[in-house]
Coordinates of C-alpha atoms and ligand atoms in Angstrom, one line a residue:
M49 CA -36.7 199.9 75.2
E50 CA -39.2 201.2 73.2
S51 CA -40.9 198.3 70.7
M52 CA -38.4 196.7 68.3
L53 CA -41.2 195.3 65.9
F54 CA -40.4 195.8 62.4
P55 CA -42.4 198.8 60.6
C56 CA -45.9 197.9 58.8
V57 CA -48.4 199.5 56.6
N58 CA -52.4 198.9 57.7
A59 CA -55.0 200.0 58.5
C60 CA -54.0 201.0 62.6
R61 CA -49.9 201.5 61.5
S62 CA -47.9 203.5 59.1
C63 CA -44.7 204.0 58.2
F64 CA -42.6 206.8 56.2
L65 CA -39.0 205.8 55.0
L66 CA -36.4 208.6 55.7
D67 CA -33.8 207.9 53.3
G68 CA -32.2 209.7 51.1
L69 CA -29.5 212.3 51.0
W70 CA -29.3 214.1 54.3
K71 CA -26.7 216.7 56.1
M72 CA -23.2 215.6 57.5
Q73 CA -20.4 217.2 59.3
F74 CA -17.5 215.8 61.1
D75 CA -16.7 217.3 64.3
P76 CA -12.9 216.3 65.4
E77 CA -12.8 218.5 68.2
G78 CA -15.8 217.2 69.3
T79 CA -17.4 220.9 70.6
G80 CA -20.7 220.4 68.3
E81 CA -22.9 220.8 71.2
Q82 CA -21.5 223.3 71.8
E83 CA -21.9 225.7 69.2
N84 CA -25.3 224.1 68.9
W85 CA -25.4 222.0 65.9
Q86 CA -28.0 219.9 66.9
N87 CA -30.4 223.7 66.2
G88 CA -28.2 223.4 62.2
L89 CA -25.0 222.4 61.2
P90 CA -23.1 225.1 59.7
D91 CA -21.3 224.1 57.3
S92 CA -22.1 220.5 56.0
F93 CA -22.0 217.8 52.8
S94 CA -24.3 215.8 51.5
I95 CA -24.4 212.4 52.3
P96 CA -26.7 209.6 51.2
V97 CA -28.5 207.2 54.2
P98 CA -28.2 205.2 54.6
A99 CA -24.3 204.2 53.9
S100 CA -20.9 203.1 56.0
F101 CA -19.2 206.7 54.6
S102 CA -15.6 205.9 54.3
D103 CA -15.8 204.1 51.0
L104 CA -17.6 207.4 49.2
F105 CA -14.5 209.6 49.2
T106 CA -11.4 210.0 47.5
D107 CA -9.7 211.2 50.9
A108 CA -8.4 208.9 53.4
R109 CA -7.9 211.3 56.3
I110 CA -12.3 211.1 55.5
R111 CA -12.0 207.3 54.9
D112 CA -9.9 206.3 58.4
Y113 CA -12.3 209.5 60.0
C114 CA -12.2 208.3 64.0
G115 CA -14.5 210.1 66.3
D116 CA -18.2 212.7 66.1
F117 CA -19.7 213.3 63.2
W118 CA -22.8 214.8 62.8
Y119 CA -26.1 213.5 60.5
E120 CA -29.0 215.7 59.8
R121 CA -32.7 216.2 57.6
S122 CA -36.1 217.6 58.5
F123 CA -39.5 216.5 57.9
Y124 CA -42.9 216.8 56.9
L125 CA -44.9 216.2 59.9
D126 CA -49.2 215.4 59.4
N127 CA -51.2 217.6 62.3
D128 CA -53.4 213.5 63.1
S129 CA -51.6 213.6 66.1
S130 CA -53.6 210.9 67.3
R131 CA -51.3 208.3 67.0
D132 CA -47.4 208.0 68.4
V133 CA -44.2 209.5 66.8
I134 CA -41.8 207.2 66.0
L135 CA -38.3 207.2 64.7
R136 CA -36.8 203.9 63.7
F137 CA -32.9 203.6 63.1
G138 CA -32.1 200.1 61.9
S139 CA -29.0 200.8 63.6
I140 CA -26.7 204.4 64.3
T141 CA -22.6 202.6 64.2
H142 CA -21.4 203.1 67.3
R143 CA -22.9 205.3 69.1
A144 CA -25.1 208.8 69.2
V145 CA -27.4 211.2 70.8
I146 CA -30.7 211.7 68.6
Y147 CA -32.2 215.7 68.8
I148 CA -35.1 216.9 68.1
N149 CA -35.6 220.3 67.2
G150 CA -33.0 221.0 69.3
T151 CA -33.9 219.3 71.8
E152 CA -31.9 215.1 73.2
A153 CA -34.3 213.2 73.0
G154 CA -32.3 210.2 73.3
R155 CA -29.3 208.4 72.6
H156 CA -27.9 204.7 72.2
E157 CA -25.0 202.7 72.5
G158 CA -24.2 199.5 70.6
G159 CA -24.4 200.3 66.3
F160 CA -25.4 197.2 65.3
T161 CA -29.4 196.8 67.1
P162 CA -32.4 199.1 66.0
V163 CA -32.8 202.5 68.0
V164 CA -35.9 203.5 68.7
L165 CA -37.4 207.0 70.1
N166 CA -41.2 207.7 71.3
I167 CA -40.8 211.2 69.6
T168 CA -44.1 212.3 70.4
P169 CA -43.6 215.6 73.1
L170 CA -40.8 216.9 71.2
V171 CA -42.8 217.0 67.6
R172 CA -44.5 219.8 66.0
F173 CA -47.3 218.7 64.3
D174 CA -49.0 220.3 60.8
A175 CA -45.4 221.3 60.1
R176 CA -41.2 220.8 59.4
N177 CA -39.4 218.7 61.9
R178 CA -35.2 218.7 62.4
I179 CA -33.3 215.4 63.2
S180 CA -30.2 215.5 64.5
V181 CA -27.3 213.2 65.0
R182 CA -24.6 213.8 66.8
V183 CA -22.8 209.7 65.9
N184 CA -19.0 208.7 67.0
N185 CA -17.3 205.9 65.9
K186 CA -15.2 205.3 68.5
L187 CA -13.7 201.8 69.9
N188 CA -12.5 201.2 73.2
E189 CA -12.2 197.9 75.4
T190 CA -16.0 198.4 77.2
S191 CA -17.7 199.1 73.4
L192 CA -18.7 195.8 71.5
P193 CA -16.5 195.3 69.1
C194 CA -13.3 196.0 71.4
G195 CA -10.7 198.4 69.8
A196 CA -8.8 200.9 71.2
V197 CA -7.7 204.4 68.9
K198 CA -4.7 205.7 68.2
V199 CA -3.6 209.3 68.2
L200 CA -1.2 210.0 65.2
P201 CA 1.9 212.5 66.1
D202 CA -0.2 215.7 64.3
G203 CA -2.7 214.9 67.0
R204 CA -5.9 213.0 64.3
K205 CA -7.4 210.1 65.2
L206 CA -7.0 206.4 64.0
A207 CA -9.4 203.3 64.7
A208 CA -7.4 200.0 66.4
P209 CA -9.6 197.4 66.2
Y210 CA -9.0 194.4 67.8
F211 CA -10.7 192.9 65.1
D212 CA -10.0 191.6 61.7
F213 CA -12.6 194.2 59.2
F214 CA -13.3 197.2 58.4
N215 CA -14.4 200.0 60.6
Y216 CA -16.9 201.2 59.1
S217 CA -19.7 203.1 60.4
G218 CA -22.3 206.3 60.8
I219 CA -26.1 205.5 59.7
Q220 CA -25.9 202.5 57.9
R221 CA -29.5 201.0 57.8
S222 CA -32.9 202.7 57.1
V223 CA -34.4 205.2 58.7
Y224 CA -38.5 204.9 59.3
L225 CA -40.6 207.9 60.6
L226 CA -43.6 205.4 62.3
R227 CA -47.3 206.0 63.3
I228 CA -48.6 204.1 65.8
P229 CA -51.6 204.2 67.6
K230 CA -51.2 205.6 71.4
E231 CA -51.7 201.4 72.9
S232 CA -49.8 199.9 70.6
I233 CA -48.3 195.9 70.6
I234 CA -45.1 196.2 71.7
D235 CA -43.6 192.8 72.1
Y236 CA -44.0 189.2 70.8
D237 CA -42.6 185.6 72.1
T238 CA -43.6 182.1 70.1
R239 CA -42.6 178.1 70.8
I240 CA -43.5 176.0 68.8
S241 CA -43.9 172.0 69.8
L242 CA -44.5 168.7 66.8
T243 CA -46.6 166.0 67.2
D244 CA -46.6 164.3 64.3
D245 CA -50.1 166.1 62.3
R246 CA -50.1 169.1 64.8
A247 CA -48.4 171.9 65.3
E248 CA -48.8 173.8 68.5
I249 CA -48.0 176.9 68.6
Q250 CA -48.0 179.2 72.1
Y251 CA -47.6 183.0 71.8
S252 CA -47.9 185.7 73.9
I253 CA -48.2 189.3 73.1
K254 CA -46.8 192.3 75.5
T255 CA -48.9 195.8 75.0
S256 CA -48.7 199.0 76.1
G257 CA -52.8 199.0 76.8
T258 CA -55.2 196.5 78.6
H259 CA -57.8 195.8 75.4
E260 CA -58.4 192.2 74.5
C261 CA -55.8 190.6 72.2
I262 CA -56.5 188.1 69.6
A263 CA -53.7 186.1 68.4
E264 CA -55.2 184.9 63.8
I265 CA -52.9 182.2 61.4
F266 CA -53.3 182.4 58.0
D267 CA -51.6 180.4 55.5
R268 CA -49.5 181.2 52.7
K269 CA -53.4 181.6 50.2
G270 CA -55.0 183.7 52.7
S271 CA -57.1 180.6 54.8
L272 CA -57.6 181.1 58.6
V273 CA -56.4 178.1 60.3
A274 CA -56.0 179.2 64.0
E275 CA -57.3 181.3 66.5
S276 CA -57.2 182.3 69.7
A277 CA -58.5 185.1 72.3
G278 CA -56.1 186.2 74.8
R279 CA -52.5 187.7 75.5
E280 CA -51.3 184.2 76.1
G281 CA -53.0 181.4 74.4
T282 CA -52.2 178.0 72.2
L283 CA -53.4 178.3 67.8
V284 CA -52.7 174.9 66.3
I285 CA -52.3 173.9 63.4
E286 CA -53.5 170.4 61.8
N287 CA -51.1 168.9 58.7
P288 CA -48.3 172.5 59.1
H289 CA -46.4 173.1 56.0
L290 CA -42.7 173.3 58.2
W291 CA -40.8 175.7 57.9
K292 CA -37.2 173.7 56.5
V293 CA -34.2 174.2 54.8
Y294 CA -34.7 176.0 50.7
D295 CA -37.9 175.7 51.6
G296 CA -39.2 179.1 53.7
Y297 CA -42.5 178.0 54.3
L298 CA -44.1 181.2 56.1
Y299 CA -47.7 181.7 57.4
T300 CA -49.1 185.0 58.7
L301 CA -49.6 185.1 62.5
V302 CA -52.1 188.1 63.1
I303 CA -52.0 190.0 66.6
R304 CA -54.4 192.5 67.4
I305 CA -55.2 194.4 70.1
V306 CA -59.4 195.1 69.7
D307 CA -62.4 197.0 71.4
G308 CA -65.5 195.6 70.7
G309 CA -64.8 194.8 66.7
H310 CA -62.9 197.8 65.9
D311 CA -59.2 196.8 66.1
I312 CA -56.6 199.2 68.8
D313 CA -53.6 197.8 66.5
K314 CA -53.1 195.3 64.3
Y315 CA -49.5 193.6 63.2
P316 CA -48.9 191.2 60.8
A317 CA -46.4 188.8 61.9
R318 CA -45.0 185.6 59.2
L319 CA -44.4 182.8 61.5
G320 CA -42.7 180.1 60.3
I321 CA -43.3 176.2 61.3
R322 CA -40.4 174.7 62.8
T323 CA -37.8 173.3 66.0
I324 CA -35.1 173.8 66.7
E325 CA -33.0 171.6 69.2
V326 CA -30.0 169.5 70.3
R327 CA -30.5 166.6 71.6
D328 CA -28.7 163.3 71.4
G329 CA -25.9 165.0 70.1
K330 CA -27.8 165.8 67.0
I331 CA -28.5 169.4 65.7
L332 CA -32.4 168.6 64.9
L333 CA -34.4 170.9 62.5
N334 CA -37.7 169.1 62.8
N335 CA -36.4 166.3 64.8
E336 CA -34.9 165.3 61.4
E337 CA -30.8 166.0 62.2
I338 CA -29.0 168.7 59.9
Y339 CA -25.5 168.8 59.1
L340 CA -25.0 172.8 59.0
K341 CA -22.7 173.6 55.7
G342 CA -21.7 177.5 54.4
Y343 CA -20.0 180.5 55.5
G344 CA -19.0 182.9 58.1
K345 CA -20.0 186.0 55.7
H346 CA -19.0 190.0 56.1
E347 CA -21.8 192.3 56.1
D348 CA -18.9 194.2 53.7
F349 CA -19.1 195.0 49.3
E350 CA -17.4 197.6 47.0
V351 CA -18.1 201.1 47.8
I352 CA -20.9 200.7 50.8
G353 CA -19.1 199.1 52.8
R354 CA -21.8 198.3 55.4
T355 CA -24.7 199.6 53.9
F356 CA -27.5 197.7 53.9
S357 CA -28.4 196.6 49.6
Y358 CA -30.8 194.3 48.7
P359 CA -29.3 193.8 45.3
V360 CA -26.1 192.7 46.8
A361 CA -27.6 190.5 49.4
K362 CA -30.0 188.6 47.2
R363 CA -26.9 187.7 44.7
D364 CA -25.2 186.5 48.0
F365 CA -28.2 184.6 49.1
E366 CA -28.2 183.1 45.4
L367 CA -24.1 182.4 45.4
M368 CA -25.2 179.8 49.0
K369 CA -27.8 177.8 47.7
W370 CA -25.9 177.5 43.9
S371 CA -23.1 176.3 46.1
N372 CA -25.7 174.0 48.0
A373 CA -24.8 175.7 51.6
N374 CA -27.9 176.0 54.3
C375 CA -26.0 178.2 56.8
F376 CA -24.4 181.0 57.5
R377 CA -23.0 182.7 60.6
T378 CA -23.5 186.4 61.7
S379 CA -20.2 186.7 62.8
H380 CA -19.2 189.4 63.8
Y381 CA -22.2 191.4 64.5
P382 CA -26.4 191.0 64.2
Y383 CA -26.8 191.7 60.5
A384 CA -29.6 194.4 59.2
E385 CA -33.3 193.3 59.5
E386 CA -33.8 192.4 55.9
W387 CA -31.1 189.6 55.7
Y388 CA -33.0 187.8 58.4
Q389 CA -36.4 188.2 56.4
M390 CA -35.1 186.9 53.3
A391 CA -33.5 184.8 55.2
D392 CA -36.8 183.2 56.4
E393 CA -38.2 183.5 53.2
E394 CA -35.8 181.2 50.9
G395 CA -35.1 178.9 54.0
I396 CA -31.3 179.5 55.0
L397 CA -30.0 178.4 58.7
I398 CA -28.6 181.7 60.4
I399 CA -26.6 181.6 63.5
D400 CA -27.0 185.1 65.2
E401 CA -23.7 186.8 66.4
V402 CA -23.9 189.0 69.2
P403 CA -20.9 192.1 68.5
A404 CA -18.8 190.6 70.8
V405 CA -15.0 190.3 69.3
G406 CA -11.6 191.4 70.0
M407 CA -12.0 190.1 74.3
M408 CA -8.4 189.8 73.8
R409 CA -5.1 191.7 74.3
S410 CA -2.3 190.0 71.8
L411 CA -0.4 192.5 69.2
M412 CA -2.7 192.6 65.7
N413 CA -5.2 190.2 67.7
F414 CA -6.8 188.2 64.7
A415 CA -3.1 187.5 63.6
D416 CA -1.9 186.1 66.8
A417 CA -5.0 184.4 68.0
G418 CA -5.2 182.6 65.1
K419 CA -2.0 181.3 65.7
G420 CA -3.2 180.2 69.5
S421 CA -1.7 182.8 71.3
E422 CA -3.7 183.6 73.8
E423 CA -3.5 187.2 77.7
S424 CA -6.5 187.5 79.5
Y425 CA -8.1 190.1 78.9
F426 CA -11.6 189.9 81.7
F427 CA -9.4 190.6 84.6
N428 CA -9.2 194.6 84.6
A429 CA -12.0 194.9 86.8
P430 CA -13.2 198.8 86.2
T431 CA -13.7 198.6 82.3
V432 CA -14.8 194.7 82.8
D433 CA -17.5 195.9 84.4
Q434 CA -18.6 198.3 82.0
L435 CA -18.3 195.8 78.8
Q436 CA -20.0 193.2 80.8
E437 CA -22.7 195.4 80.8
N438 CA -22.8 196.7 77.6
H439 CA -22.5 192.6 76.4
K440 CA -26.0 192.4 77.9
T441 CA -28.2 195.1 76.5
A442 CA -26.4 194.0 72.6
L443 CA -28.1 189.9 73.4
R444 CA -30.7 191.7 74.2
E445 CA -31.7 193.7 71.6
M446 CA -30.0 191.3 69.6
I447 CA -32.5 188.4 71.0
T448 CA -36.1 190.8 71.3
R449 CA -35.0 192.1 67.8
D450 CA -34.4 188.0 66.1
K451 CA -36.2 185.7 67.9
N452 CA -39.4 185.2 66.4
H453 CA -37.3 185.3 62.7
P454 CA -37.4 181.0 62.0
S455 CA -34.1 181.2 60.4
V456 CA -32.8 181.9 63.8
I457 CA -31.8 178.5 65.2
A458 CA -28.5 179.5 67.4
F459 CA -26.9 182.6 68.8
S460 CA -23.6 183.5 69.4
I461 CA -22.7 184.9 72.3
F462 CA -19.3 185.3 71.4
N463 CA -16.2 185.1 68.3
E464 CA -12.5 184.6 70.0
P465 CA -12.3 185.9 72.8
E466 CA -9.7 185.1 75.8
T467 CA -11.9 181.7 77.5
T468 CA -8.5 180.1 79.6
Y469 CA -9.0 182.3 82.5
P470 CA -11.2 181.3 85.5
S471 CA -12.5 185.7 84.9
A472 CA -13.4 184.3 81.4
L473 CA -16.1 181.6 83.4
A474 CA -16.9 184.3 85.4
Y475 CA -17.9 186.8 82.8
F476 CA -19.8 184.7 80.5
R477 CA -21.8 182.5 82.8
P478 CA -24.2 185.4 83.5
L479 CA -24.2 186.3 79.7
F480 CA -25.3 182.8 79.3
S481 CA -28.4 182.9 82.0
L482 CA -29.6 186.3 80.2
A483 CA -30.1 184.9 77.1
R484 CA -31.6 181.0 78.1
E485 CA -34.3 184.0 79.8
L486 CA -34.6 186.3 76.9
D487 CA -35.4 183.6 74.4
V488 CA -38.6 181.5 74.5
Q489 CA -37.5 179.7 71.9
N490 CA -35.3 178.1 74.2
R491 CA -32.3 178.1 71.4
P492 CA -28.6 176.3 71.3
L493 CA -26.2 178.3 72.4
T494 CA -22.9 178.9 71.4
G495 CA -19.8 181.0 71.1
A496 CA -16.7 181.2 68.6
L497 CA -13.4 179.6 70.2
L498 CA -10.3 180.6 68.9
M499 CA -7.2 178.6 69.0
S500 CA -5.6 178.5 72.5
S501 CA -8.9 177.8 73.6
R502 CA -8.9 174.5 73.3
P503 CA -10.1 171.2 74.8
D504 CA -7.1 170.7 78.1
T505 CA -7.6 174.5 78.2
D506 CA -10.6 176.6 77.4
L507 CA -13.2 177.1 80.3
T508 CA -16.3 178.2 78.5
Y509 CA -16.9 174.8 76.7
E510 CA -19.5 173.4 79.0
L511 CA -21.7 177.0 78.7
C512 CA -22.4 176.1 75.1
D513 CA -25.2 173.3 73.7
F514 CA -23.2 173.1 70.3
V515 CA -19.4 174.1 70.5
S516 CA -18.0 176.2 67.6
L517 CA -14.6 176.5 66.6
N518 CA -12.2 178.7 64.8
R519 CA -9.2 177.2 63.5
Y520 CA -6.3 177.6 61.0
Y521 CA -4.7 174.2 60.5
G522 CA -2.6 174.7 57.0
W523 CA -3.3 178.4 57.9
Y524 CA -1.9 180.7 60.6
V525 CA -0.5 176.9 62.2
A526 CA 2.1 175.0 59.4
G527 CA 0.4 176.9 56.1
G528 CA 2.4 175.3 53.1
P529 CA 4.8 172.3 52.9
E530 CA 4.3 171.8 56.1
L531 CA 0.5 170.9 55.9
M532 CA 0.9 166.8 56.4
S533 CA 2.3 168.1 59.9
A534 CA -1.3 170.4 60.4
E535 CA -3.1 167.7 59.5
D536 CA -1.5 165.6 62.0
M537 CA -1.8 168.4 64.5
F538 CA -5.4 169.5 64.0
R539 CA -6.5 165.3 64.5
R540 CA -4.2 165.7 68.3
E541 CA -7.2 167.8 68.8
M542 CA -9.4 166.6 67.7
D543 CA -9.1 163.3 69.5
G544 CA -8.4 165.5 72.8
W545 CA -12.2 167.2 72.3
K546 CA -13.9 163.5 71.7
R547 CA -12.9 162.3 74.6
V548 CA -13.7 166.2 77.2
L549 CA -17.2 166.6 75.0
Q550 CA -18.7 163.2 76.0
G551 CA -21.7 163.0 72.5
K552 CA -21.7 167.3 72.6
P553 CA -22.0 168.0 68.8
L554 CA -19.0 170.7 67.6
I555 CA -19.3 172.7 64.6
F556 CA -16.3 174.7 62.8
T557 CA -17.1 178.7 62.4
E558 CA -14.1 179.3 60.8
F559 CA -11.4 177.8 59.1
G560 CA -10.1 179.6 56.1
A561 CA -7.1 180.4 53.8
D562 CA -6.2 183.8 52.2
T563 CA -6.5 183.1 48.4
S564 CA -5.9 186.2 45.2
A565 CA -7.6 185.2 43.0
Y566 CA -5.4 186.1 40.5
E567 CA -2.7 183.5 41.7
H568 CA -2.5 179.7 40.2
K569 CA 0.3 177.5 40.5
L570 CA 1.6 174.2 40.4
P571 CA 3.2 173.1 42.6
S572 CA 1.2 174.8 44.8
V573 CA 2.2 177.6 47.4
M574 CA -0.1 179.7 49.9
W575 CA -2.3 182.5 48.7
S576 CA -2.5 180.4 45.1
Q577 CA -6.3 179.0 44.6
E578 CA -5.1 175.1 44.4
Y579 CA -3.3 175.8 47.4
Q580 CA -6.7 177.3 49.4
N581 CA -8.4 173.8 47.5
E582 CA -5.5 171.4 48.9
Y583 CA -6.2 173.4 52.4
Y584 CA -9.6 172.7 52.2
E585 CA -9.1 168.9 51.3
M586 CA -6.8 168.3 54.1
N587 CA -9.1 170.2 56.6
F588 CA -12.7 167.8 55.6
R589 CA -10.9 164.6 55.6
V590 CA -9.9 165.7 59.3
M591 CA -13.9 166.7 59.9
D592 CA -15.1 163.3 57.9
S593 CA -13.0 161.1 60.6
Y594 CA -15.2 162.8 63.2
D595 CA -18.9 162.2 64.1
F596 CA -19.9 164.2 66.4
I597 CA -18.5 167.3 64.0
K598 CA -22.3 168.5 62.9
G599 CA -21.3 171.1 61.0
E600 CA -18.3 173.3 58.8
L601 CA -19.4 177.4 57.6
V602 CA -15.5 178.3 56.2
W603 CA -14.2 181.7 56.6
N604 CA -14.8 183.5 54.4
F605 CA -17.6 183.4 51.7
A606 CA -16.5 186.4 50.0
D607 CA -13.5 188.4 50.2
F608 CA -13.7 191.8 52.1
Q609 CA -12.4 195.3 54.0
T610 CA -10.5 194.9 56.9
T611 CA -7.5 198.0 58.4
E612 CA -4.9 198.3 56.8
G613 CA -1.0 196.0 57.6
V614 CA 1.2 193.6 56.3
M615 CA -1.0 191.3 57.1
R616 CA -3.7 191.7 54.2
V617 CA -3.6 192.6 50.8
N618 CA -6.1 195.5 50.7
G619 CA -8.8 193.5 52.4
N620 CA -9.0 189.7 53.6
K621 CA -8.7 187.4 51.5
K622 CA -10.4 184.5 52.7
G623 CA -12.9 184.8 50.6
I624 CA -14.5 182.0 48.7
F625 CA -16.1 184.1 46.4
T626 CA -14.2 187.3 45.4
R627 CA -15.0 190.7 46.8
N628 CA -17.4 191.6 44.4
R629 CA -19.3 188.1 44.2
Q630 CA -17.4 186.0 41.9
P631 CA -16.1 182.6 42.7
K632 CA -12.7 181.1 43.3
D633 CA -11.8 178.0 42.5
A634 CA -13.0 176.3 46.0
A635 CA -16.0 177.6 45.4
F636 CA -16.2 174.7 42.7
L637 CA -15.1 172.5 45.5
L638 CA -17.5 173.2 48.6
K639 CA -20.6 172.7 45.8
K640 CA -19.6 169.7 45.0
R641 CA -18.9 168.6 48.5
W642 CA -22.1 169.9 50.0
E643 CA -24.4 168.8 47.4
N644 CA -24.1 165.3 49.3
K645 CA -22.9 166.3 52.7
Ligands
CKU250 C1 -10.1 185.4 61.2 C2 -8.1 183.3 65.4 C3 -8.3 183.5 64.6 C4 -9.6 185.1 64.1 N1 -10.3 184.9 63.0 C5 -12.0 185.8 63.3 C6 -11.8 186.7 61.8 O1 -12.8 187.8 62.4 C7 -10.9 186.5 60.4 O2 -11.0 187.9 59.8 C8 -9.9 184.9 62.3 C9 -8.9 185.5 60.0 O3 -9.2 185.7 58.6 O4 -8.2 186.2 60.3

């Protein structure tokens, strides 16, 4: 794996954004390679990068296109051949083969983590170079997320997701060209321990060479507050300014490879001083108990689909703070890196989730799962090995990419797989072990459990440091006039969890009700804004009766796009905010509740 460090510019490193208009062409027959498209697209149109392509066009066949498609652009490279040339895509969804000047430079499976290639041997210096990318957005039962391809009678292919969000795809995050020294910093880890007035930061640095390393910490004013020589060591800060909710104080950790007085490489990393752990049934941030309040989100917005957009992300952080939220889950995939950088600055907590969603085969997966149906997914040996391999890769890439963000307080290893058969435990155990091995900070691990994964049926909750539940009492189960029985059923389940968990904390990673921003009704009916409020009031009544519940992330922050179907009205409407980020009535209810929670 090439270094995942985010690009930066200084005396040793430079980077150039390759965002802008690229060429694009669909390849429905998958014959592009035979026809030599890697040496130039024969009949392209122009397309913005980064972007999800689907909602830019007026033709439904383009929006729903499923298969291979190509991107191309050229770039000029100067004559400095002393440094390596790295090409870095924030992500390519869901898989890609990358060519430089017609030759394959690498390939990548998985649509939500960076694709980083050292292209030095393939480039021409002091000349123009061509990048060609063959992307594929099909889903199958070994891809993360899971799904299938449906073939229509006329031969056209459609994505059939086993999950409840639109299968946006393409080059959806920024593309950088990096110039880095031949001997360079590849990765680093930090592990923080706090005593009364002191922070000790154990660090380790991985480089591609053998020269000496130095680590220094600067405060926000730029004063040096700690330094240490060596690839491993301990940095000490007296009276540290801790990283806290809404107070995202960041130090700068400067890592250097040195040769005498000269820097071979230098990387400035942001460092938040905080600890996170689960102890005695509590989630502790800096040794103080914290109750998680906030949202499950999506990367989703009008026109741009899943493209990262600074303005939309900024608006989202403002709305989260306005509603007194302190946390969100990156349901159901790792988000663009800029989200985590912004959360570090804003002091917002993140539960970081791998794209393990749709691991069940029930009809209309998400809806049936919401009602509690189940069907084993993990018994089909030939494909399950490949699925687990892809799951491990996705986990390794997510943790490597995100482990140094103070905002990331937990990793979520799955969303609503089928977990009631022993095969599920056998499948997940090695994934939890791998995550524990990879995360030097030892963050809590969890996974979101579906309705059929109950205290008496679930076989995986013991792997989790805190248990996460997605529950829809009063929506998929006993909705509308049956809300009171939903409450009884909910309480019965919680009594069960109380018995089996024996003090292990539990949070809700989803609960919600579809609500039209235009419907009002007295007395309430399902889909009206009044009902969304009543639904939440009932759910909160139950949650407040159990002290092992340590957090509530509602579903969803905003309305979002899904595949078409009778269950969805131009998307999922469980948002607290509309898709264009204006409040529904429930937003005011949450704001008030979370002010004092
Ligand atoms: C949400 C069992 C429910 C699955 N959960 C997953 C999420 O992706 C869906 O959007 C339910 C829903 O609104 O149905």
